[in-house]
Short mmCIF file of C-alpha atoms in Angstrom, two decimals:
data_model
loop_
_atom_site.label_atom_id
_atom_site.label_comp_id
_atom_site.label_asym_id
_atom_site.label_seq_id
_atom_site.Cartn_x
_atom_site.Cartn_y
_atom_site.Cartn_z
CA UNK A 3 65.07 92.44 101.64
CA UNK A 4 61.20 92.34 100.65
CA UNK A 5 58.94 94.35 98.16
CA UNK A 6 55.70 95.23 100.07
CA UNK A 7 53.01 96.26 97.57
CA UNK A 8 50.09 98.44 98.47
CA UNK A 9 47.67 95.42 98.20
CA UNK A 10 48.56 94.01 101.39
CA UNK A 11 51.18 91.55 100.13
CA UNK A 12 55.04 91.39 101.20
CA UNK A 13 57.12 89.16 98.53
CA UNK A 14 60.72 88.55 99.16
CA UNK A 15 63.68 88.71 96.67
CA UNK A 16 66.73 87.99 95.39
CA UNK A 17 69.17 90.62 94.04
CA UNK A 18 71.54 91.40 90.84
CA UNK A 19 75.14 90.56 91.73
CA UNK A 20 75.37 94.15 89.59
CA UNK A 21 74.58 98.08 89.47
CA UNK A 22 73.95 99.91 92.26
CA UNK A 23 72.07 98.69 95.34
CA UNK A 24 71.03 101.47 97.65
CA UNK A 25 71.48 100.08 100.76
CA UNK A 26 69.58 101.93 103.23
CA UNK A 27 67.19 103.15 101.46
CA UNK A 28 63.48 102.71 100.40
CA UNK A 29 62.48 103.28 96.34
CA UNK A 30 58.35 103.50 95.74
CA UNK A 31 56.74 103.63 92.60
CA UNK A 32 54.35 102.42 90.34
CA UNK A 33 55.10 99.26 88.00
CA UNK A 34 55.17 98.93 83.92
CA UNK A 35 54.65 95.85 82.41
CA UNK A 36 54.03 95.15 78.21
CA UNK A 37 50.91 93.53 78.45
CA UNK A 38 49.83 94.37 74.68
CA UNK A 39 52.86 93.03 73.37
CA UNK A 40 54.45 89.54 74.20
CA UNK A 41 58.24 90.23 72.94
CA UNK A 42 58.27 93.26 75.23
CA UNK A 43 57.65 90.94 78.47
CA UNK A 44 60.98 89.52 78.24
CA UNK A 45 62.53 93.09 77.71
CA UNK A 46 65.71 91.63 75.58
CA UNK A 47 65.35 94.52 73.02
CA UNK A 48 64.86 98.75 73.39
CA UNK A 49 61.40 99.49 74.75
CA UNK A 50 61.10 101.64 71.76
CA UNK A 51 61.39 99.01 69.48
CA UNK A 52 58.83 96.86 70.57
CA UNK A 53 55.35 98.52 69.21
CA UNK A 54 54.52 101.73 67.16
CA UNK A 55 52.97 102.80 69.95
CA UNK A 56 55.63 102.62 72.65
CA UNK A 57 54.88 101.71 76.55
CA UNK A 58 55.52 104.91 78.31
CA UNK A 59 57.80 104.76 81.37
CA UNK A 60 56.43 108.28 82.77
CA UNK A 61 56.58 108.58 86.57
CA UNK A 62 56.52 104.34 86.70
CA UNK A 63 60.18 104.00 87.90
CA UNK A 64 59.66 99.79 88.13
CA UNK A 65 59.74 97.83 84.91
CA UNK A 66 58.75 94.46 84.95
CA UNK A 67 59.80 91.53 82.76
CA UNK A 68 59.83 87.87 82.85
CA UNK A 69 63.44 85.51 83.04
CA UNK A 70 64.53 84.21 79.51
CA UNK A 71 65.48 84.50 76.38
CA UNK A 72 68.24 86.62 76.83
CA UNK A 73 70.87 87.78 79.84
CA UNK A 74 69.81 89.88 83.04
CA UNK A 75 72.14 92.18 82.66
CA UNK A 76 70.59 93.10 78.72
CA UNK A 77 67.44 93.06 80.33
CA UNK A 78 68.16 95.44 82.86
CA UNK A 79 70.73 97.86 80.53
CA UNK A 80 67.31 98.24 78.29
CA UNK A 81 65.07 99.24 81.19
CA UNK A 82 67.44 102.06 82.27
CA UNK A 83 67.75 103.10 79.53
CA UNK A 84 64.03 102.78 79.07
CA UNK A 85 63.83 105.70 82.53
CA UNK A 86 63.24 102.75 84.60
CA UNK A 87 64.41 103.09 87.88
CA UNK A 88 64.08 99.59 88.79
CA UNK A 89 64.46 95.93 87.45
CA UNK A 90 61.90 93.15 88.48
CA UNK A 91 62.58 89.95 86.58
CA UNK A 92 59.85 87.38 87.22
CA UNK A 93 61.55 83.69 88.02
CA UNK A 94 60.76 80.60 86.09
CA UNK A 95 60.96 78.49 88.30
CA UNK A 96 59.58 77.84 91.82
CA UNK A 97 62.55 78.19 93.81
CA UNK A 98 63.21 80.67 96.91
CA UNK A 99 64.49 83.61 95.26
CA UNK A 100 65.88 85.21 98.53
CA UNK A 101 69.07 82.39 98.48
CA UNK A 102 69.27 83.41 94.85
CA UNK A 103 71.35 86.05 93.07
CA UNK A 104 71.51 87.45 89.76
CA UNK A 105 74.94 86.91 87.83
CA UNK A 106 76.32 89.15 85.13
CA UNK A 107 77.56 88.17 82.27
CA UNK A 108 80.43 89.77 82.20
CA UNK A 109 78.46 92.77 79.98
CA UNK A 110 77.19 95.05 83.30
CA UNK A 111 78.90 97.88 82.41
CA UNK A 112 78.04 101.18 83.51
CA UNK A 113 74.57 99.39 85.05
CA UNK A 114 73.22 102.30 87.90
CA UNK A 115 69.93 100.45 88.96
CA UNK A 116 68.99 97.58 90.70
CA UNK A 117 68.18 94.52 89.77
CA UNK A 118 66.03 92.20 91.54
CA UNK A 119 64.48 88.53 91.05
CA UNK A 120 60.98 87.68 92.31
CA UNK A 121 59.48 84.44 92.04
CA UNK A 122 57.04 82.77 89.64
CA UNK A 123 53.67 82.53 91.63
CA UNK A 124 54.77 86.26 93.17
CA UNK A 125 54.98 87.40 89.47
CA UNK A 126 52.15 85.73 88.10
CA UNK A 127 49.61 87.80 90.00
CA UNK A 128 51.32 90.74 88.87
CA UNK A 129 51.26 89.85 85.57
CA UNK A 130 47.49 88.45 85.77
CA UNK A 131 46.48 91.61 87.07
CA UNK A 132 47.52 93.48 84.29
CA UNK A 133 46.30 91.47 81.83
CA UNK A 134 43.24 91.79 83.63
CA UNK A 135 43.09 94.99 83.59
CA UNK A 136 45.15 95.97 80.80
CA UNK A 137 42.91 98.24 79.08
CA UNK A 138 42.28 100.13 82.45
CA UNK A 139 44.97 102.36 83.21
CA UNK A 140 43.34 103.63 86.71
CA UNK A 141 42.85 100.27 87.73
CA UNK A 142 46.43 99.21 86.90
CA UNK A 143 47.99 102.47 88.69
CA UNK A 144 46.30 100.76 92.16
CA UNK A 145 49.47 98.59 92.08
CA UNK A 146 52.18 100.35 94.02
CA UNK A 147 55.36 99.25 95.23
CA UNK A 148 57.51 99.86 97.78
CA UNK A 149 60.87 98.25 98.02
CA UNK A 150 62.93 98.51 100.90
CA UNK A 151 67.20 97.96 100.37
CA UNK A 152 67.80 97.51 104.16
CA UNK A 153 71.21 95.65 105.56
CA UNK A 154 71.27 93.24 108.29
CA UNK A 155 73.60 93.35 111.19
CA UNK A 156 73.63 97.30 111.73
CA UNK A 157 76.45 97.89 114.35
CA UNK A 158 78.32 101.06 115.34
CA UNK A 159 81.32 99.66 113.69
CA UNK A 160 81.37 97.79 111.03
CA UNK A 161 83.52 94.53 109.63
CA UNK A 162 83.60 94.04 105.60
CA UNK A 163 86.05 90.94 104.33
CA UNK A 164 87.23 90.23 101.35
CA UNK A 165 87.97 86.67 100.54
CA UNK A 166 89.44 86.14 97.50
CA UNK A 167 92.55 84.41 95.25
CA UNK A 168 95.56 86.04 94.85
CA UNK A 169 95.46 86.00 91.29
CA UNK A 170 91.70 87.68 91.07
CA UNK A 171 93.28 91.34 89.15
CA UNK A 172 89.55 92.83 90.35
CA UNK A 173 90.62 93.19 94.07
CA UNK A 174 93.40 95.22 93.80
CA UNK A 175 92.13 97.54 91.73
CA UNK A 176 89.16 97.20 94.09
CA UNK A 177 91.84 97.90 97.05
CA UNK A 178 93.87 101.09 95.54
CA UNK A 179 90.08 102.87 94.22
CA UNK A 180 88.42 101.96 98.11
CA UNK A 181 91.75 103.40 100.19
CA UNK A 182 90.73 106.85 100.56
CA UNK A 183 87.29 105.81 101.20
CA UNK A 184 88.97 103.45 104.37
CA UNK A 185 90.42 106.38 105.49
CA UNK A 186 87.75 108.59 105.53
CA UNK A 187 85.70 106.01 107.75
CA UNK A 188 88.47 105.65 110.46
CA UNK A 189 87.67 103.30 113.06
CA UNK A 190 84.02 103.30 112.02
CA UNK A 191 84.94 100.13 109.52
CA UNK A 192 87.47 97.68 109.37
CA UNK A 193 88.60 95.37 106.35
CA UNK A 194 89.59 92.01 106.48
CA UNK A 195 91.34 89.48 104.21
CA UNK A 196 90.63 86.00 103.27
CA UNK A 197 92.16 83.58 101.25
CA UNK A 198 90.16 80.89 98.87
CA UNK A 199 91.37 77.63 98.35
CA UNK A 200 89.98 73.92 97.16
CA UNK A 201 90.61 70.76 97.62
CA UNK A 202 91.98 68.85 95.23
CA UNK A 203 89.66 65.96 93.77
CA UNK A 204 91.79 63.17 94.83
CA UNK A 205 92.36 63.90 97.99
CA UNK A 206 93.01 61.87 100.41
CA UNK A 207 93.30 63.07 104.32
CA UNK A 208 95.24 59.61 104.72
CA UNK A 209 98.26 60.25 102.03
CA UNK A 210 100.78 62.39 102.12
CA UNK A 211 101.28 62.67 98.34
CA UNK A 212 101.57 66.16 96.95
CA UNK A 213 99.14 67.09 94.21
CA UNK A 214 99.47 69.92 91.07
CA UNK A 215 98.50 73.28 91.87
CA UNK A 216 98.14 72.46 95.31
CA UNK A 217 100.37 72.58 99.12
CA UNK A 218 99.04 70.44 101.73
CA UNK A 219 99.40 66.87 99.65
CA UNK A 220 96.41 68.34 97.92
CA UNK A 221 94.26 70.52 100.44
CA UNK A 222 94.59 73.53 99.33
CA UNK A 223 94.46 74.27 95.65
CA UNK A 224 93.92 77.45 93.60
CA UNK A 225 93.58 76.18 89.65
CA UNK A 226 95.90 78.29 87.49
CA UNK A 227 95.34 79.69 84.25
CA UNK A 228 94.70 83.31 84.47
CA UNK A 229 98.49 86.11 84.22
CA UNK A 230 100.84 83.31 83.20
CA UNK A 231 100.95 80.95 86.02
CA UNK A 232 100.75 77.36 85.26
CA UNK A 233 101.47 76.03 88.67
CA UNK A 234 98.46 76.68 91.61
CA UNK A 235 100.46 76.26 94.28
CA UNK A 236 102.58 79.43 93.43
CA UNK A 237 98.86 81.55 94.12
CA UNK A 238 98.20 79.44 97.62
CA UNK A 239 102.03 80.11 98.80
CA UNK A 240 101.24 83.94 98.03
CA UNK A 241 98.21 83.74 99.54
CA UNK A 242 99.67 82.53 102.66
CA UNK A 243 102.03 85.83 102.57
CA UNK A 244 99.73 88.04 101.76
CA UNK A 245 97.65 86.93 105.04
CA UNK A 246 100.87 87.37 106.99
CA UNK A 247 101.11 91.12 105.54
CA UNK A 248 97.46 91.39 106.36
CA UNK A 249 98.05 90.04 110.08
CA UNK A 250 101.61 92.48 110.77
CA UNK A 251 100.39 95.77 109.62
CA UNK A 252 97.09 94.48 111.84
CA UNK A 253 99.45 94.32 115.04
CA UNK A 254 100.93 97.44 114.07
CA UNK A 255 98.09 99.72 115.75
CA UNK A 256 96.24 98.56 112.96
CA UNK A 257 98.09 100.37 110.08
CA UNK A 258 97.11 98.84 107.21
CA UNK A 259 98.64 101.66 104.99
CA UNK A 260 101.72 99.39 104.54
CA UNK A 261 99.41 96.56 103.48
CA UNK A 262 97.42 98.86 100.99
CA UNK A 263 100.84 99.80 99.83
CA UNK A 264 102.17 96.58 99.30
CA UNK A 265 98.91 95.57 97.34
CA UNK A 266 99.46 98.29 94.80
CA UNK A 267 103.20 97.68 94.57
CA UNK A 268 102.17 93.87 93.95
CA UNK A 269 99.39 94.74 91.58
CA UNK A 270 101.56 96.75 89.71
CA UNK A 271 104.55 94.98 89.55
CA UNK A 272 103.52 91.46 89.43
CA UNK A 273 99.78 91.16 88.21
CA UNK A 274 99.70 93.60 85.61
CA UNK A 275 102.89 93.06 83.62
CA UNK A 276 101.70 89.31 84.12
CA UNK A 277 104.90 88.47 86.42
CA UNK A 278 103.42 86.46 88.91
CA UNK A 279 106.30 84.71 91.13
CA UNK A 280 107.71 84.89 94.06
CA UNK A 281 110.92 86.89 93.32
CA UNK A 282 108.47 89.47 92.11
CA UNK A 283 106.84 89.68 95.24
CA UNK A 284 109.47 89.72 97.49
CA UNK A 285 110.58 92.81 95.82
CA UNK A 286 107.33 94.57 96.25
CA UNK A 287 107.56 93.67 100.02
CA UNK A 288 111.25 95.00 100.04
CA UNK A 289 109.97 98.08 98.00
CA UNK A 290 107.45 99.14 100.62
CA UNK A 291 109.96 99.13 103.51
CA UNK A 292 108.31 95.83 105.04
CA UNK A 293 110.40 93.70 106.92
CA UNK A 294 110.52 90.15 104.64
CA UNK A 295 112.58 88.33 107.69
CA UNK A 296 109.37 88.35 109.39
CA UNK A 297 107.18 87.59 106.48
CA UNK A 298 109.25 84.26 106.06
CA UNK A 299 108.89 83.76 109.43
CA UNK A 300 104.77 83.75 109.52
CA UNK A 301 104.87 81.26 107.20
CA UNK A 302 107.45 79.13 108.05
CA UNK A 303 105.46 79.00 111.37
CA UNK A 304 102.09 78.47 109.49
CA UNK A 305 102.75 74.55 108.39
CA UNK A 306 102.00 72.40 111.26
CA UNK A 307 105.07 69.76 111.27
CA UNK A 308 108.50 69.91 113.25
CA UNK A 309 111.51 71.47 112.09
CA UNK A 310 113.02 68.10 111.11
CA UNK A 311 110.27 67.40 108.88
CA UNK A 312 110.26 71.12 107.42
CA UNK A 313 114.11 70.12 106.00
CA UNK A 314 112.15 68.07 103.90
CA UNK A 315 112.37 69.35 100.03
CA UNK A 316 109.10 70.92 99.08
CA UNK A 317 107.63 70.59 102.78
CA UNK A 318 105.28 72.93 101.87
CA UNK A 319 103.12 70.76 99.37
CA UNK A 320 103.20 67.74 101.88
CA UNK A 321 102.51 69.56 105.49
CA UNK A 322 98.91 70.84 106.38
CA UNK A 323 98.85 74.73 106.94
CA UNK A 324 97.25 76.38 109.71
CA UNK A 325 96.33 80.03 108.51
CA UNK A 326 94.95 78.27 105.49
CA UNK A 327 92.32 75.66 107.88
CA UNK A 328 91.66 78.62 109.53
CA UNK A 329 90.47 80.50 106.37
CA UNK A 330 88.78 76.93 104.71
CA UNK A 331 86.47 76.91 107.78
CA UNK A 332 85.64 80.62 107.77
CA UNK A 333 84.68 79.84 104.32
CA UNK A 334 82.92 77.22 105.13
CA UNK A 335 80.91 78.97 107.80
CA UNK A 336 79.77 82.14 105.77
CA UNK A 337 79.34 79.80 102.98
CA UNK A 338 81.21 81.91 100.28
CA UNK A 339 80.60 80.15 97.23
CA UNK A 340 82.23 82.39 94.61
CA UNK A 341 85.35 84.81 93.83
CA UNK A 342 85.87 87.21 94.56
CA UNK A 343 83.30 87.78 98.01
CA UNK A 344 82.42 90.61 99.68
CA UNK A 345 80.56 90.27 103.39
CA UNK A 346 79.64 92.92 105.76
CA UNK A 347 79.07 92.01 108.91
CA UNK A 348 79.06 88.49 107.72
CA UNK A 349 76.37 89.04 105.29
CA UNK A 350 77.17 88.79 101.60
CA UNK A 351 77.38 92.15 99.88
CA UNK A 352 75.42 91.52 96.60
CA UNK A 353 75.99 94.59 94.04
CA UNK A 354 78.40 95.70 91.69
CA UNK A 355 81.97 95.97 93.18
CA UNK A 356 82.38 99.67 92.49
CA UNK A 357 84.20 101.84 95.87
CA UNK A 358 81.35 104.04 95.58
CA UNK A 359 78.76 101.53 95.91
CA UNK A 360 80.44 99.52 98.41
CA UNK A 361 80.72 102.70 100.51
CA UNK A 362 77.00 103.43 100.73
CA UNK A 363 76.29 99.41 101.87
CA UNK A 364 79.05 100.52 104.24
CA UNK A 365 77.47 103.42 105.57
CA UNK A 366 73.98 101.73 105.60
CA UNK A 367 75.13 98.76 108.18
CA UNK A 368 76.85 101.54 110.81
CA UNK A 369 74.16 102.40 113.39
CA UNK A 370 76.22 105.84 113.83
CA UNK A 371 77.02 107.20 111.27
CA UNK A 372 80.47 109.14 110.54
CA UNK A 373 80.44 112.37 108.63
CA UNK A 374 81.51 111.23 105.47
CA UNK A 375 78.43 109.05 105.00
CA UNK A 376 76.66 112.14 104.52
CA UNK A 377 78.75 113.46 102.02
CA UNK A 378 77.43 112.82 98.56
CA UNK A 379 80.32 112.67 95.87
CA UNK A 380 82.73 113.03 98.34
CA UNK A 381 85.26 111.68 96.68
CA UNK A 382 87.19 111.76 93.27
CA UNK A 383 88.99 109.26 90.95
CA UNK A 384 92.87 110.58 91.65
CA UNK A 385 93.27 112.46 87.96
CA UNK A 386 90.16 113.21 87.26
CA UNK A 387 88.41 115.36 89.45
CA UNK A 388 89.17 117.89 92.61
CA UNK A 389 89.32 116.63 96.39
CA UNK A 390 86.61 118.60 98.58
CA UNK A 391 89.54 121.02 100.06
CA UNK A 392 90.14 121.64 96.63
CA UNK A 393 86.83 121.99 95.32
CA UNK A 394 85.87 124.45 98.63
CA UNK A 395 89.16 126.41 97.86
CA UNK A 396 87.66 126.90 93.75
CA UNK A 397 84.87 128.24 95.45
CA UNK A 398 86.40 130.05 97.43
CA UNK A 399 88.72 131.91 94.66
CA UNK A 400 84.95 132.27 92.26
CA UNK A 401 83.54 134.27 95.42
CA UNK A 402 86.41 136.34 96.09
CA UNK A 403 86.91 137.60 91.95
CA UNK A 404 82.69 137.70 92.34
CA UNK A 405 82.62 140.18 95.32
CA UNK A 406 85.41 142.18 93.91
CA UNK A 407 83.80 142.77 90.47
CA UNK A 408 80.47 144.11 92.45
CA UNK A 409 82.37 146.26 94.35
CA UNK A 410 84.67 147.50 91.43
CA UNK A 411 80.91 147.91 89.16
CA UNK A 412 79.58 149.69 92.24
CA UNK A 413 82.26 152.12 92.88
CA UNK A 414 81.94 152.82 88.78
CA UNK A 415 78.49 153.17 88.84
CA UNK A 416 78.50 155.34 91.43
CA UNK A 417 81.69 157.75 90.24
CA UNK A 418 79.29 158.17 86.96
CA UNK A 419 76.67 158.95 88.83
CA UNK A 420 78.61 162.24 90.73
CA UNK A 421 80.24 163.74 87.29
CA UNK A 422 76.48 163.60 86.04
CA UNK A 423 75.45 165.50 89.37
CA UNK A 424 78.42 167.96 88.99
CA UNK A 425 78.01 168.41 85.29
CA UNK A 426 73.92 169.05 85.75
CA UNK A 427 75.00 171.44 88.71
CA UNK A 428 77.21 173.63 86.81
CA UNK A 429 74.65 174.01 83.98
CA UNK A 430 72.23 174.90 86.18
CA UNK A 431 74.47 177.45 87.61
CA UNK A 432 75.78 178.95 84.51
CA UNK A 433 72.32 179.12 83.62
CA UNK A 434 71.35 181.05 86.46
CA UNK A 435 73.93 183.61 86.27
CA UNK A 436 72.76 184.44 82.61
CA UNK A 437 69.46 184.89 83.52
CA UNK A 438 70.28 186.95 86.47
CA UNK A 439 72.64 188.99 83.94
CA UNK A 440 69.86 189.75 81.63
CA UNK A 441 67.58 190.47 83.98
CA UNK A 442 69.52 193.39 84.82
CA UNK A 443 70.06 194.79 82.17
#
């Protein structure tokens, strides 16, 4: 993704890891910066509080301020609030901004804009302009931007993945929000799963001694510490079932309803009410009409060593696991770094992880687009809004009572209207008749 500015110069960026991205779609505008005022170049308070007589936003929907002094996401929560449409926070450092994202603090909220990082020597002729010219308003509206959100990778279907711990709360609720969004894409889009492990400090490819929090004699280790769980290797053996789920419902036509199902069940059940063990997930397999004989199966069959040496007690922290080399490497290759990861067509998503969002990068990577993609707000938070049947069929109802009260206010009008013709009528005739009454006499 690249900003090209009016004066001949294309500068690439990096992107907030929050708000809304709009993939697929071009933003232009003319950029603000607080040149008079040195605390409002680091945009860490209200634009309104920085001078008596304010910056104006007006029609400049980019706001520009330099990296420091406090987080990106204040930064950017004051500049939409401030009207801007767009963040630009100048780097630094001189480093390549376009392998580098912005992280949120944990703060982003309700963030709606973008957020994007240029570099130093990119920003410094920005800023030197406007100093320049600072006093100059016509010369200073000659800087124009145009910033372009594309996606790489556009196919006529498209592949997201989600690679993630089992114990990261975020996804399912991700998973039970996105489901009707799934559906409405059909075969236009289809999710994947994948499962994030470590290994363990001390390992050693040449022992066979198991390590905490780990299977695999220390290979693959998830760190505990978040719903309860004090031992890791509890979130690696569920991760290794919930890849097994993942992979049956996939040979099943690809249904992944039972999956989705599951998800929720285990969310539910086991995540929220901080009852993360295996009982607890077995029962939300059982509960969702899944068949757990061959869920114990897939991963009996995914650690590579003979059935003599699987007798061995606690096998599964000794013996090397193939579903979870499979999913190390895949890491490996699309170098996911963090937890949870989103990629699209193997390319990172980089945004805030709301369905809605996610749905538009979605959208923006399929070459053909399906109808829903056009549909803006097509969809509703289950208990707090209307579907669109339901919505049309409110409509619907409005129009009918509408177009009966015209017609009812019509036929009123116009019944008013005839007494008033008969009552003038038979005046005028009992008017005549006296007249022609005296007028014989």
């Amino acid at each position: 993704m690249n900003i090209i500015i009016v004066i001949d110069e294309t500068i690439k960026i990096g992107l907030g890891n929050f708000g809304r991205i709009p993939y697929g779609h071009t933003i232009e505008g003319r950029i603000l910066f607080d040149a008079k005022n040195s605390p409002g170049q680091y945009g860490c308070e209200p634009f309104n509080h920085y001078t008596e007589d304010t910056p104006s936003v007006g029609d400049s929907p980019f706001i520009l301020v330099k990296k420091g002094l406090c987080s990106y996401t204040q930064k950017v929560r004051n500049i939409e609030e401030a009207g801007g449409h767009v963040a630009i926070i100048v780097n630094d450092k001189d480093e390549k901004v376009e392998e580098m994202f912005l992280a949120d603090d944990g703060h982003e909220g309700d963030i709606s804009i973008p957020a994007i990082l240029i570099s130093r020597s990119d920003g410094e002729k920005i800023i030197n302009y406007y100093l320049l010219h600072k006093d100059n308003q016509k010369e200073i509206n000659k800087i124009k931007l145009e910033i372009k959100f594309d996606i790489q990778n556009k196919n006529n279907t498209v592949n997201y993945d989600i690679w993630y711990t089992p114990d990261t709360e975020s996804v399912y609720s991700f998973l039970k929000e996105f489901k009707s969004y799934q559906e409405s894409l059909g075969n236009n889009a289809k999710m994947g799963i994948h499962m994030v492990t470590y290994p363990h400090f001390a390992y050693d490819p040449n022992s066979n001694n198991p390590k905490d929090d780990c299977l695999g004699s220390g290979l693959y280790c998830v760190r505990p510490g978040k719903l309860g769980i004090v031992d890791g290797s509890i979130i690696v053996t569920e991760s290794i079932k919930q890849k097994c789920l993942y992979d049956i419902s996939n040979e099943q036509n690809n249904n992944f309803d039972n999956f989705f199902k599951f998800m929720s069940k285990f969310h539910e059940n086991c995540v929220l009410k901080e009852n993360f063990n295996q009982v607890c997930s077995n029962d939300a397999i059982y509960s969702v009409g899944l068949d757990m004989n061959t869920v114990n199966q897939c991963l009996y069959n995914s650690f590579i060593a003979t059935s003599h040496e699987k007798q061995t007690p606690n096998y599964q922290k000794i013996f090397k696991n193939k579903i979870l080399d499979k999913e190390y490497q895949l890491r490996k290759e699309y170098l996911i770094s963090r937890v949870p990861s989103l990629t699209i067509n193997g390319r990172l998503y980089v945004g805030a992880w709301k369905p809605e969002f996610v749905f538009e990068a979605i959208c923006a990577a399929l070459t053909k687009k399906p109808k829903a993609c056009y549909i803006e707000n097509k969809f509703f938070k289950e208990g707090k809004g209307f579907s669109l049947g339901g919505s049309l069929f409110i409509i619907l109802i409005v129009l009918l009572i509408n177009i009966a009260f015209f017609c009812f206010c019509k036929e009123f009008i116009k019944r008013k209207i005839n007494e008033r013709i008969k009552s003038t009528n038979i005046e005028s005739q009992i008017n005549t008749a006296v007249n022609s009454y005296i007028a014989l006499k």
